[in-house]
Tab-separated table of C-alpha atoms and ligand atoms in Angstrom:
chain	number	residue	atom	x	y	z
A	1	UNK	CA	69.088	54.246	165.182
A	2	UNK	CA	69.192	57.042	163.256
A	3	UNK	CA	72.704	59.111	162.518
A	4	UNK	CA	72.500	62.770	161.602
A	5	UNK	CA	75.125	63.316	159.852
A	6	UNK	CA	74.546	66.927	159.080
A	7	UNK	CA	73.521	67.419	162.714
A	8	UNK	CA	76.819	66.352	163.868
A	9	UNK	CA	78.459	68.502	161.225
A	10	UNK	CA	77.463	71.662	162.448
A	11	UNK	CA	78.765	70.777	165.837
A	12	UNK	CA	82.042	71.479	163.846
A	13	UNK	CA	83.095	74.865	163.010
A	14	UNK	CA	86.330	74.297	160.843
A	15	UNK	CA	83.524	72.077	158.431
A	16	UNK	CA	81.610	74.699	157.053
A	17	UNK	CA	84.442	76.872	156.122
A	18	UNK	CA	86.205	76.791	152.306
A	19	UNK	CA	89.346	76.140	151.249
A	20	UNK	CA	90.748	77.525	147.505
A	21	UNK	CA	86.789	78.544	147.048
A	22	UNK	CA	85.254	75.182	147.816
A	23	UNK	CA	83.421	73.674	150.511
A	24	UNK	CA	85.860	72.000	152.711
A	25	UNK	CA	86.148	68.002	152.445
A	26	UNK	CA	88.422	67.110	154.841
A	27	UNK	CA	89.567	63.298	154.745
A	28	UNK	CA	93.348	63.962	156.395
A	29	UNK	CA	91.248	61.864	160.200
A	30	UNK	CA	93.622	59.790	160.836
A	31	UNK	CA	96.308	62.555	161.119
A	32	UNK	CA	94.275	64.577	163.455
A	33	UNK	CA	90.504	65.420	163.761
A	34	UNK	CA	88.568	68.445	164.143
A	35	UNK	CA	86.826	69.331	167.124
A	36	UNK	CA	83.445	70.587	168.301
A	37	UNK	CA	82.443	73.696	169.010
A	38	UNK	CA	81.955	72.406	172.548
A	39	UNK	CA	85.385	71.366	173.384
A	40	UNK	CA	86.819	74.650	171.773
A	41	UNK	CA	84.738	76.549	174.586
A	42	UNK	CA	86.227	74.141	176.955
A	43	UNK	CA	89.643	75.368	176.551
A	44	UNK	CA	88.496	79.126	176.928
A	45	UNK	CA	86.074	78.158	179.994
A	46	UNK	CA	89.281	77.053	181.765
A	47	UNK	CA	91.263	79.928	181.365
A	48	UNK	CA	89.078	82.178	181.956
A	49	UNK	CA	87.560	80.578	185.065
A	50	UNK	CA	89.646	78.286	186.707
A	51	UNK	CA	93.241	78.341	185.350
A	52	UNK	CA	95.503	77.706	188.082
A	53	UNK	CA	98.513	75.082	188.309
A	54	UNK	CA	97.352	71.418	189.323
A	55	UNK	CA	97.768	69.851	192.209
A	56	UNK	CA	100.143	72.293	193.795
A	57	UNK	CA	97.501	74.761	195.337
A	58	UNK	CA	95.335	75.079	198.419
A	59	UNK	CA	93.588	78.150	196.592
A	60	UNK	CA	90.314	77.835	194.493
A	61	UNK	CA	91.671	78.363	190.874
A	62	UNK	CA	93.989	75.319	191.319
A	63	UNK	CA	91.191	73.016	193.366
A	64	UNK	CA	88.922	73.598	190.565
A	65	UNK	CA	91.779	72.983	187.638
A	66	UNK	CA	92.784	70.257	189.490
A	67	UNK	CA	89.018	68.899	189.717
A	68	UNK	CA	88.879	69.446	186.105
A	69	UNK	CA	91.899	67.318	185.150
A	70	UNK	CA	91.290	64.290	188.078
A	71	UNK	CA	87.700	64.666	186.120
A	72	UNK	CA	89.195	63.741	182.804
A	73	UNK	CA	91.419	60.847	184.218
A	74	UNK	CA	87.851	59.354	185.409
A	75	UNK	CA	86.006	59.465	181.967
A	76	UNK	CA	89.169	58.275	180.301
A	77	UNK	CA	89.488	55.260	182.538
A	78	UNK	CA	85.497	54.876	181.714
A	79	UNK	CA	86.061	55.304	178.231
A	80	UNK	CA	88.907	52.465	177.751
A	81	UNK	CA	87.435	50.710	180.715
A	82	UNK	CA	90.192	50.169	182.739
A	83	UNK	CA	90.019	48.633	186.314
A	84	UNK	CA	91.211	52.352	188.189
A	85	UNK	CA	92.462	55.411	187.455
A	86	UNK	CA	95.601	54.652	188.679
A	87	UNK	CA	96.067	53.157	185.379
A	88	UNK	CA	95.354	56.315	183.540
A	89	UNK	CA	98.779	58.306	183.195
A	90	UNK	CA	98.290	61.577	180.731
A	91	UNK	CA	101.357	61.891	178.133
A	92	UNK	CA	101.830	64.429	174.958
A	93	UNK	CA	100.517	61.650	173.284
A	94	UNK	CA	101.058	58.423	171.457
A	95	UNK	CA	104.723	59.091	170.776
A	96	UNK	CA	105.216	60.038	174.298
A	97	UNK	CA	103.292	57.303	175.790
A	98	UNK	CA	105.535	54.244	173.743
A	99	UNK	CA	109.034	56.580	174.633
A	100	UNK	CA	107.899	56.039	177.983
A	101	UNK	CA	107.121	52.416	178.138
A	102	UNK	CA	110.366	51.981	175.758
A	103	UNK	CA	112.683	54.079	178.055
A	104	UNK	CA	111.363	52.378	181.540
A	105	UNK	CA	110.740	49.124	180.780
A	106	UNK	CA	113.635	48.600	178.578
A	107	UNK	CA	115.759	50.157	181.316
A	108	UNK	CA	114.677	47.780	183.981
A	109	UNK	CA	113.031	44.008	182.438
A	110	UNK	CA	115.398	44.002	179.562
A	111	UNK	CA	119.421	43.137	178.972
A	112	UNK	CA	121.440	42.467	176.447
A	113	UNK	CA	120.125	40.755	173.751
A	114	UNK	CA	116.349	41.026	174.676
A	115	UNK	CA	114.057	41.065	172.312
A	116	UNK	CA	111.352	43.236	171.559
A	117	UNK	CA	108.541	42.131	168.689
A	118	UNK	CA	107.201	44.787	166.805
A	119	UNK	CA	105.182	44.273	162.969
A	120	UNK	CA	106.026	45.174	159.552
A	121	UNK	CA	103.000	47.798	159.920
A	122	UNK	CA	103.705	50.023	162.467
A	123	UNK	CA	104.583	53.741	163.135
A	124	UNK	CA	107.649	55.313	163.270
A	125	UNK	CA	106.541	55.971	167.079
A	126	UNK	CA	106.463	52.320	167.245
A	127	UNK	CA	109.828	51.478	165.706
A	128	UNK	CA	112.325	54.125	167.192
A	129	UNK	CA	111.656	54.653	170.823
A	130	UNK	CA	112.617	50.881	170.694
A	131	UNK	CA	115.565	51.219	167.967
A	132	UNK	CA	116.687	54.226	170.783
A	133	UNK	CA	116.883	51.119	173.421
A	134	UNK	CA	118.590	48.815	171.022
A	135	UNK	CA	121.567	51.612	170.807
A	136	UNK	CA	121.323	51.773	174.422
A	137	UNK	CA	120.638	48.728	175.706
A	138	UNK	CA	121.366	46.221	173.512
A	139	UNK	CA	117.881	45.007	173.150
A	140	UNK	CA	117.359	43.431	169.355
A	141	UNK	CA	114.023	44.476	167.593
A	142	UNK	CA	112.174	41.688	165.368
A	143	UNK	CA	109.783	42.542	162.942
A	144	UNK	CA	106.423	40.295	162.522
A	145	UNK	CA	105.632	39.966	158.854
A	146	UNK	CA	102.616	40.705	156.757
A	147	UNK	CA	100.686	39.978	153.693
A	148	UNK	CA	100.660	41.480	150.623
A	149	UNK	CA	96.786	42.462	151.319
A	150	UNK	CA	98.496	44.044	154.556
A	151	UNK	CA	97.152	41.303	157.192
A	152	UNK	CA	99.227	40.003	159.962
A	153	UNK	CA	100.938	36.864	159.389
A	154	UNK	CA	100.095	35.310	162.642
A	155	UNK	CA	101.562	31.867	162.749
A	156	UNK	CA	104.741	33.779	161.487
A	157	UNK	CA	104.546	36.523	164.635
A	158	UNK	CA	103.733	33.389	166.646
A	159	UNK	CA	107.297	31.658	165.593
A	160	UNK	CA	109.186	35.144	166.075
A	161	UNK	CA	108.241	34.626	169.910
A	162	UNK	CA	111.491	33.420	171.640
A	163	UNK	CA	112.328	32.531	175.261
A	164	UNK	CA	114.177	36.293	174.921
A	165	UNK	CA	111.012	37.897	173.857
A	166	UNK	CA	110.349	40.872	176.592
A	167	UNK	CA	107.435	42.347	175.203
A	168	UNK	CA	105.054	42.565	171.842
A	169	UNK	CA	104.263	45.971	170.647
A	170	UNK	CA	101.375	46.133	168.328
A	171	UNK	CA	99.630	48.868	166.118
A	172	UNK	CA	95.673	48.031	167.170
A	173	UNK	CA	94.828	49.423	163.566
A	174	UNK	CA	97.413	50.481	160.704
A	175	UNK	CA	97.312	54.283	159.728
A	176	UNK	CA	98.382	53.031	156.259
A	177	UNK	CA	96.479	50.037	155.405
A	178	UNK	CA	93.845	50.447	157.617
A	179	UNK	CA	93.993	47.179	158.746
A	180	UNK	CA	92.612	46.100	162.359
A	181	UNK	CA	94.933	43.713	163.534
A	182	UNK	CA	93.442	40.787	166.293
A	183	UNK	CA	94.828	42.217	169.146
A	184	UNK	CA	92.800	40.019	171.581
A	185	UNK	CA	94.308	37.167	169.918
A	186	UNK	CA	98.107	38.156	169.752
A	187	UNK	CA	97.666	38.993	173.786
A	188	UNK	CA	96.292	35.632	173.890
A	189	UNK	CA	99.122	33.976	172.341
A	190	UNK	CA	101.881	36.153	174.232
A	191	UNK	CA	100.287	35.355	177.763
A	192	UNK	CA	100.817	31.616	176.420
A	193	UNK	CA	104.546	32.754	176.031
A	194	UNK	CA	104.349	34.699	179.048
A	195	UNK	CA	105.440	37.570	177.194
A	196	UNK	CA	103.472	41.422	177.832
A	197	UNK	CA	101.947	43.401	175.183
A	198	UNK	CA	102.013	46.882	174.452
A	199	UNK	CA	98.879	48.191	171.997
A	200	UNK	CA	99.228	51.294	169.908
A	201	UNK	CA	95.708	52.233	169.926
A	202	UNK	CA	96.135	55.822	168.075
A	203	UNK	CA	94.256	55.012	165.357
A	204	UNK	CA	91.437	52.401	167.031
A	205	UNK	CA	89.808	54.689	170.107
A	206	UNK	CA	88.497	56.830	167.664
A	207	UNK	CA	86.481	54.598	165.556
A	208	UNK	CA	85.812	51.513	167.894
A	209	UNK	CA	85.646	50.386	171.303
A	210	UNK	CA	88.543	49.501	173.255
A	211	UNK	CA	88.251	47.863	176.451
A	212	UNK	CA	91.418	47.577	178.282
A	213	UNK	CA	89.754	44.988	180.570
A	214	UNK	CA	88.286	42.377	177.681
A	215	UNK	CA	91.838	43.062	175.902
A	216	UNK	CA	93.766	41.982	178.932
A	217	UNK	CA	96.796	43.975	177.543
A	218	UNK	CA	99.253	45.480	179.577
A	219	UNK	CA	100.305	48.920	177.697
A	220	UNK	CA	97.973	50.746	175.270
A	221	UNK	CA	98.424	54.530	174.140
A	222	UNK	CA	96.536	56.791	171.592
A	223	UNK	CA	96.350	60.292	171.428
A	224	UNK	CA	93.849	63.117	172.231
A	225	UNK	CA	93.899	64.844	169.085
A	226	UNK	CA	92.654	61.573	166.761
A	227	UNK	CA	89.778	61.524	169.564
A	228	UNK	CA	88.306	64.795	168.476
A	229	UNK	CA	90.457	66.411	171.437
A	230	UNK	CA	92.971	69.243	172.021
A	231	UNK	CA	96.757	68.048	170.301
A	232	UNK	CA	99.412	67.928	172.921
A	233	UNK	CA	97.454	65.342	175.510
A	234	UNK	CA	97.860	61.605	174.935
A	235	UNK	CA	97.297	58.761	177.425
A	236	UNK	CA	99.108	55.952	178.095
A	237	UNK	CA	97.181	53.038	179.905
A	238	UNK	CA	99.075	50.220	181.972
A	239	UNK	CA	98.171	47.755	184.392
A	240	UNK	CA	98.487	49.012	187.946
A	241	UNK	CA	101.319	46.622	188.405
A	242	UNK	CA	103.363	47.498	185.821
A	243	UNK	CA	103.017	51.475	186.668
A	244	UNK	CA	104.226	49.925	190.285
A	245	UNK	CA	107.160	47.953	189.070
A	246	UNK	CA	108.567	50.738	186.471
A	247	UNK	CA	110.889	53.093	187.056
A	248	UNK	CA	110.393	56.846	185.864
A	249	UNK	CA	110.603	58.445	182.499
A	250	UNK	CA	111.476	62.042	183.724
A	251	UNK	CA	112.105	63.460	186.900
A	252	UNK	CA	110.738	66.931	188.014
A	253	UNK	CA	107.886	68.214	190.213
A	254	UNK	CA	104.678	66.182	191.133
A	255	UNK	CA	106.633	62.843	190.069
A	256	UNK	CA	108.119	63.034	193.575
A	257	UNK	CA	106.720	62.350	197.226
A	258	UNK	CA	110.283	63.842	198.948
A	259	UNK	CA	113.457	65.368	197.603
A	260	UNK	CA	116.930	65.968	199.092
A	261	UNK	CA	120.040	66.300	197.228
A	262	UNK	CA	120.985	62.804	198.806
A	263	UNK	CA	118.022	61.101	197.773
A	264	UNK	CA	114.497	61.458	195.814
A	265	UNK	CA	111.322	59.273	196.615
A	266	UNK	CA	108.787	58.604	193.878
A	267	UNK	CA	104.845	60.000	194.507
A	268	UNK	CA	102.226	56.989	193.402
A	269	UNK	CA	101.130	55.693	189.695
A	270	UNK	CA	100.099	57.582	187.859
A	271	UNK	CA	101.336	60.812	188.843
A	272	UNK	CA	105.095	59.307	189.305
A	273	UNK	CA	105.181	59.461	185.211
A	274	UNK	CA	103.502	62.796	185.121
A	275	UNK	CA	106.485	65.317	185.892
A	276	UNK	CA	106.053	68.848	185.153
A	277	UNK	CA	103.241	71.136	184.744
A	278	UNK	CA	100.628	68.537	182.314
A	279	UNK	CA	98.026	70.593	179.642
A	280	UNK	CA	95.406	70.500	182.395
A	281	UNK	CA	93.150	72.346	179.564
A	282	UNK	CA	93.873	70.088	177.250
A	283	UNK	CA	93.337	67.284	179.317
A	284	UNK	CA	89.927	68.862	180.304
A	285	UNK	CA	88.500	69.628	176.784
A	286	UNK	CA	89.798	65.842	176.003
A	287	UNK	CA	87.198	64.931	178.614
A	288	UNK	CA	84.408	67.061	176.792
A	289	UNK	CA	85.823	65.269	173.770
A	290	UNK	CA	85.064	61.763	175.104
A	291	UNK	CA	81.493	62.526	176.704
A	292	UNK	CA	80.527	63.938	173.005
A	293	UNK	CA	82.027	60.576	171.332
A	294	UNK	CA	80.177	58.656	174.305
A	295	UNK	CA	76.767	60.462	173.676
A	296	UNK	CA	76.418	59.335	170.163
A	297	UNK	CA	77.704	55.920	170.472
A	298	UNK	CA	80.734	54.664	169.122
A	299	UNK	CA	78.437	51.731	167.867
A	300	UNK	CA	76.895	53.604	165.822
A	301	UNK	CA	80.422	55.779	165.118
A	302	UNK	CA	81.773	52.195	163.657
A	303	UNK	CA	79.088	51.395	162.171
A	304	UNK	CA	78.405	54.638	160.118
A	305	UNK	CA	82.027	54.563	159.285
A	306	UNK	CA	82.024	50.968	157.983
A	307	UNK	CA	79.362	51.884	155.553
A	308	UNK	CA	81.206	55.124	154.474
A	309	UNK	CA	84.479	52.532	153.949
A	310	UNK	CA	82.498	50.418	151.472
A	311	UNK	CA	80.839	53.411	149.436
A	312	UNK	CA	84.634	54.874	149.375
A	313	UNK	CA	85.855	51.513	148.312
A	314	UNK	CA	83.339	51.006	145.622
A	315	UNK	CA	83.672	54.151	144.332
A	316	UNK	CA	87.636	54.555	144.399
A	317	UNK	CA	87.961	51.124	142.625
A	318	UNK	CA	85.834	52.269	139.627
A	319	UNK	CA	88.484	54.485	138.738
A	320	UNK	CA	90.832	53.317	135.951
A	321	UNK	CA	93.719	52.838	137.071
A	322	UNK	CA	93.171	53.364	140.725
A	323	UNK	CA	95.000	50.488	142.962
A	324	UNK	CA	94.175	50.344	146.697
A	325	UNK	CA	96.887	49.825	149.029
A	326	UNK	CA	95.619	47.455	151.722
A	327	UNK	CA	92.785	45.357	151.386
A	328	UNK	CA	92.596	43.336	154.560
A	329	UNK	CA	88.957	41.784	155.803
A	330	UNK	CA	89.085	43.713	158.770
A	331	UNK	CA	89.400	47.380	157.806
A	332	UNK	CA	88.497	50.532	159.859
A	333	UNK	CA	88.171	53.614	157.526
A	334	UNK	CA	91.388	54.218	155.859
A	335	UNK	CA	91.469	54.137	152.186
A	336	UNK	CA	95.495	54.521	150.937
A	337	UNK	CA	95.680	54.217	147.188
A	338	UNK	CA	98.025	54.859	143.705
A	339	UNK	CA	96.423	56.364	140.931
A	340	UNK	CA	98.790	54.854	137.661
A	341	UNK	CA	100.621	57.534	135.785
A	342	UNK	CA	100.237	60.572	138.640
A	343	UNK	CA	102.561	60.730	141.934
A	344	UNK	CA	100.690	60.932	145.105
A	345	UNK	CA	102.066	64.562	145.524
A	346	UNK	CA	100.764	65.956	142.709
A	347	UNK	CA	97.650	63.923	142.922
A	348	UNK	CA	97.092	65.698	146.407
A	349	UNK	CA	98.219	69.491	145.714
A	350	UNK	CA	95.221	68.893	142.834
A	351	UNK	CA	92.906	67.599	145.099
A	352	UNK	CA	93.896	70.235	147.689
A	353	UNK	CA	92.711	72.913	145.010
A	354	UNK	CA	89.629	71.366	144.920
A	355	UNK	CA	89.183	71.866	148.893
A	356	UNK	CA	89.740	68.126	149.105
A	357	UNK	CA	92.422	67.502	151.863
A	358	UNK	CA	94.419	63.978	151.888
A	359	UNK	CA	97.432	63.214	152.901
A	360	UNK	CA	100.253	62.359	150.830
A	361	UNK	CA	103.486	60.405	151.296
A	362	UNK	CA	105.096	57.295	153.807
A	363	UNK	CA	102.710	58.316	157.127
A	364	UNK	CA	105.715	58.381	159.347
A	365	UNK	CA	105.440	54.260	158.084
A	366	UNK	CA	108.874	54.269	155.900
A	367	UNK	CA	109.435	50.610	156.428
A	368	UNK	CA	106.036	49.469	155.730
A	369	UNK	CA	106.737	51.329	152.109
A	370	UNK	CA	109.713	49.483	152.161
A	371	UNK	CA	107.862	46.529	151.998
A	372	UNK	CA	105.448	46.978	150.055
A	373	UNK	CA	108.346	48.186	147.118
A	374	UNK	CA	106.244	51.400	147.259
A	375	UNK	CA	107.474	55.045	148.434
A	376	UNK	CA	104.326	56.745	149.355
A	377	UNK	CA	100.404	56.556	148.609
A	378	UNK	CA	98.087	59.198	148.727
A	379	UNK	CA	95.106	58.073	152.198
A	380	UNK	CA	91.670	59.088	152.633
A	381	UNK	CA	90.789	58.717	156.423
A	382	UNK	CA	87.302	58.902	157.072
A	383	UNK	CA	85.435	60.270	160.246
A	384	UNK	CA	81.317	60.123	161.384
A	385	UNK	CA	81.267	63.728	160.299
A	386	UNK	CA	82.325	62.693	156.560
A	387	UNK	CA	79.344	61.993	154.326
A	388	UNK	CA	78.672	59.876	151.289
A	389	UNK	CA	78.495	62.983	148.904
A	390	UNK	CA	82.331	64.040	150.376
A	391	UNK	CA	83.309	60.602	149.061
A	392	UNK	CA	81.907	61.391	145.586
A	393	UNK	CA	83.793	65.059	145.433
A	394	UNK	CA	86.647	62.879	146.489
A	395	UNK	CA	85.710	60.494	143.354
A	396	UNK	CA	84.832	62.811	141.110
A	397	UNK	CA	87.661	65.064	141.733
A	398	UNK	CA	90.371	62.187	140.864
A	399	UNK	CA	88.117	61.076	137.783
A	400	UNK	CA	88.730	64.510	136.778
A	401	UNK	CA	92.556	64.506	137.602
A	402	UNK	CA	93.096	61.293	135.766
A	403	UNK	CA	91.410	62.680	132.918
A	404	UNK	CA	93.580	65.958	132.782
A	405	UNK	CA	96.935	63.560	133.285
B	1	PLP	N1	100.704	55.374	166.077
B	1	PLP	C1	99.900	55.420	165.013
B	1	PLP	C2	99.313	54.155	164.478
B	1	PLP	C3	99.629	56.644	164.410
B	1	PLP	O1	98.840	56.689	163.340
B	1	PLP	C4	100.200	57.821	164.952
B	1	PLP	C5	99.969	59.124	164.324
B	1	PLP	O2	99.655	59.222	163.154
B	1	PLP	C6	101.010	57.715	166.069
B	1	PLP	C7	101.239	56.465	166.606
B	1	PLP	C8	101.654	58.898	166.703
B	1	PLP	O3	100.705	59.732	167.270
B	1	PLP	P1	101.131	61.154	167.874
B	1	PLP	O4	101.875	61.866	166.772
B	1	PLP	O5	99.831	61.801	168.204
B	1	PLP	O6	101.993	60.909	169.043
């Protein structure tokens, strides 16, 4: 079918403006991503029309807030496909979401000794929440290898799993490298072990489908804001049972069914890990985020994308002296690379001058640099809303660089 690129485009105000007197190119996605025009109004419609606290109120502002936000737990659970929207709890975000599972489940399946498996490839949100339960509990924290192309060394992650193995947490796809890593398969191989798995699905939901159900994972997070929604919102998905079985992560209002100073009692999943007043407008433009991401397909998204990949690929590699970091088969639409002779830094401020924005540095990935004996790399991430002729400023704008170095 047909993609309009230039159609969706103008559904984005921030893309037409100009930065340092050029046309904005803006390939920083997989930080955060802009948003339509649509869910901008969102977050205006609410407070000016129905902005009252959640959940709390008989009166019509906080029916219809509260309407707005249940409404958004409904087309998130549609949009993951999970079995209820029990299983839908709404975080800050990614970080938030993995601090949570860290801090309850650590607290109450693990002891002593425990181990938690992680991957050479992850986030710093996906290293320290459980380094934070190592210093407290005790747990230890093994680290699944990876190739030098940046793959997953499966039979390797396979022989890390031990009879103290508590739980696998995964990055679904690698910020860095760009990698997709076969998270069907690793829950596969855990349930063999009997061990859960957490996914870190930050940088996946935006570019491909994710369905909680087919995945038969137990924990997955991502955040609004790489989703094309509001920053501040993230969601943390978990079978119903595990929500059940978990302690809290904070205690405060609407986490609680009855309070006395002797004793508290815990409301239901979700909303007994959702203390404190949550961004209901957030969490309502994150809605209007998903139903415009739904509308035009995220077939067609990941498809569009894939093609952009190659062209970017093709093009970036023709560049003497340009080295791409991560070259796995599977690859969603992150291009990290070192240009010989120029740090990344300087490469970027350049760039930025040309209205080209890329991001620069370790990605909040320190260890991964570790291992790869590198300290930073400059990363193109790509959205449906980039175009082939952004990939050739991009191009052109480092053949030009490389030139002046
Ligand atoms: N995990 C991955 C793979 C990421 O790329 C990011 C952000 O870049 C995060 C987690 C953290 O997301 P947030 O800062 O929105 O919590």
């Amino acid at each position: 079918m047909f993609f309009d690129v230039h159609k969706i485009r103008a559904d984005f105000p921030i893309l037409s403006r100009e930065v340092h007197g050029h046309p904005l190119v803006y390939l920083d996605n997989a930080a955060t991503t802009q948003k339509t025009r649509r869910v901008l109004e969102k977050i205006t419609e609410v407070y000016t029309t129905a902005n009252g606290n959640v959940h709390r109120g008989v009166h019509s502002l906080s029916q219809a807030a509260t309407n707005l936000f249940e409404a958004s737990r409904e087309t998130v659970r549609r949009f993951i496909n999970a079995a209820s929207i029990n299983e839908i709890v709404f975080t800050k975000g990614t970080t938030e979401a993995i601090n949570l599972v860290a801090s309850s489940f650590c607290s109450s399946q693990c002891g002593e000794g425990d181990e938690v498996l992680i991957t050479a490839m992850e986030h710093h949100s996906n290293i320290v929440p459980w380094q934070l339960q190592r210093e407290r509990m005790g747990i230890q924290l093994k680290v699944a290898p990876i190739s030098p192309a940046g793959e997953l060394l499966m039979g390797e992650l396979e022989k890390l799993i031990s009879g103290k193995t508590k739980l696998i947490a995964v990055t679904h796809v690698s910020n860095v490298l760009g990698t997709i890593n076969p998270v069907g398969e690793i829950v596969k191989i855990a349930r063999q072990h009997g061990v859960p798995v957490l996914i870190d699905a930050a940088q996946s939901v935006p570019h491909t489908r994710v369905d909680v159900q087919a995945l038969d994972c137990d924990f997955l997070t991502f955040s609004a804001h790489k989703v094309y929604g509001p920053t501040g919102v993230g969601v943390l998905y978990a079978k119903e049972e595990w929500l059940n079985a978990l302690p809290p992560y904070q205690g405060g209002g609407e986490m609680i069914e009855s309070v006395t100073f002797e004793e508290t009692t815990y409301n239901r999943s979700p909303f007994k890990f959702e203390a404190g007043t949550p961004d209901y407008v957030g969490i309502a433009a994150f809605g209007t985020a998903l139903d415009y991401l739904t509308a035009i397909g995220l077939e067609r998204i990941e498809r569009y994308e894939k093609e952009l990949l190659d062209y970017a690929t093709e093009r970036l590699l023709a560049i003497p002296g340009l080295r791409i970091i991560g070259t796995a088969k599977e690859k969603s639409s992150v291009v990290s690379f070192l240009v010989e002779g120029i740090h990344p830094y300087d490469l970027g401020t350049l760039l930025d001058g040309m209205g080209i924005a890329v991001r620069t540095g370790h990605h909040c990935a320190e260890p991964l640099m570790h291992t790869l004996g590198i300290d930073g790399t400059l990363r193109a991430s790509f959205a449906f809303y980039n175009t082939r002729e952004e990939v050739d400023r991009l191009a052109e704008g480092i053949e030009r660089i490389v030139k002046m170095f």
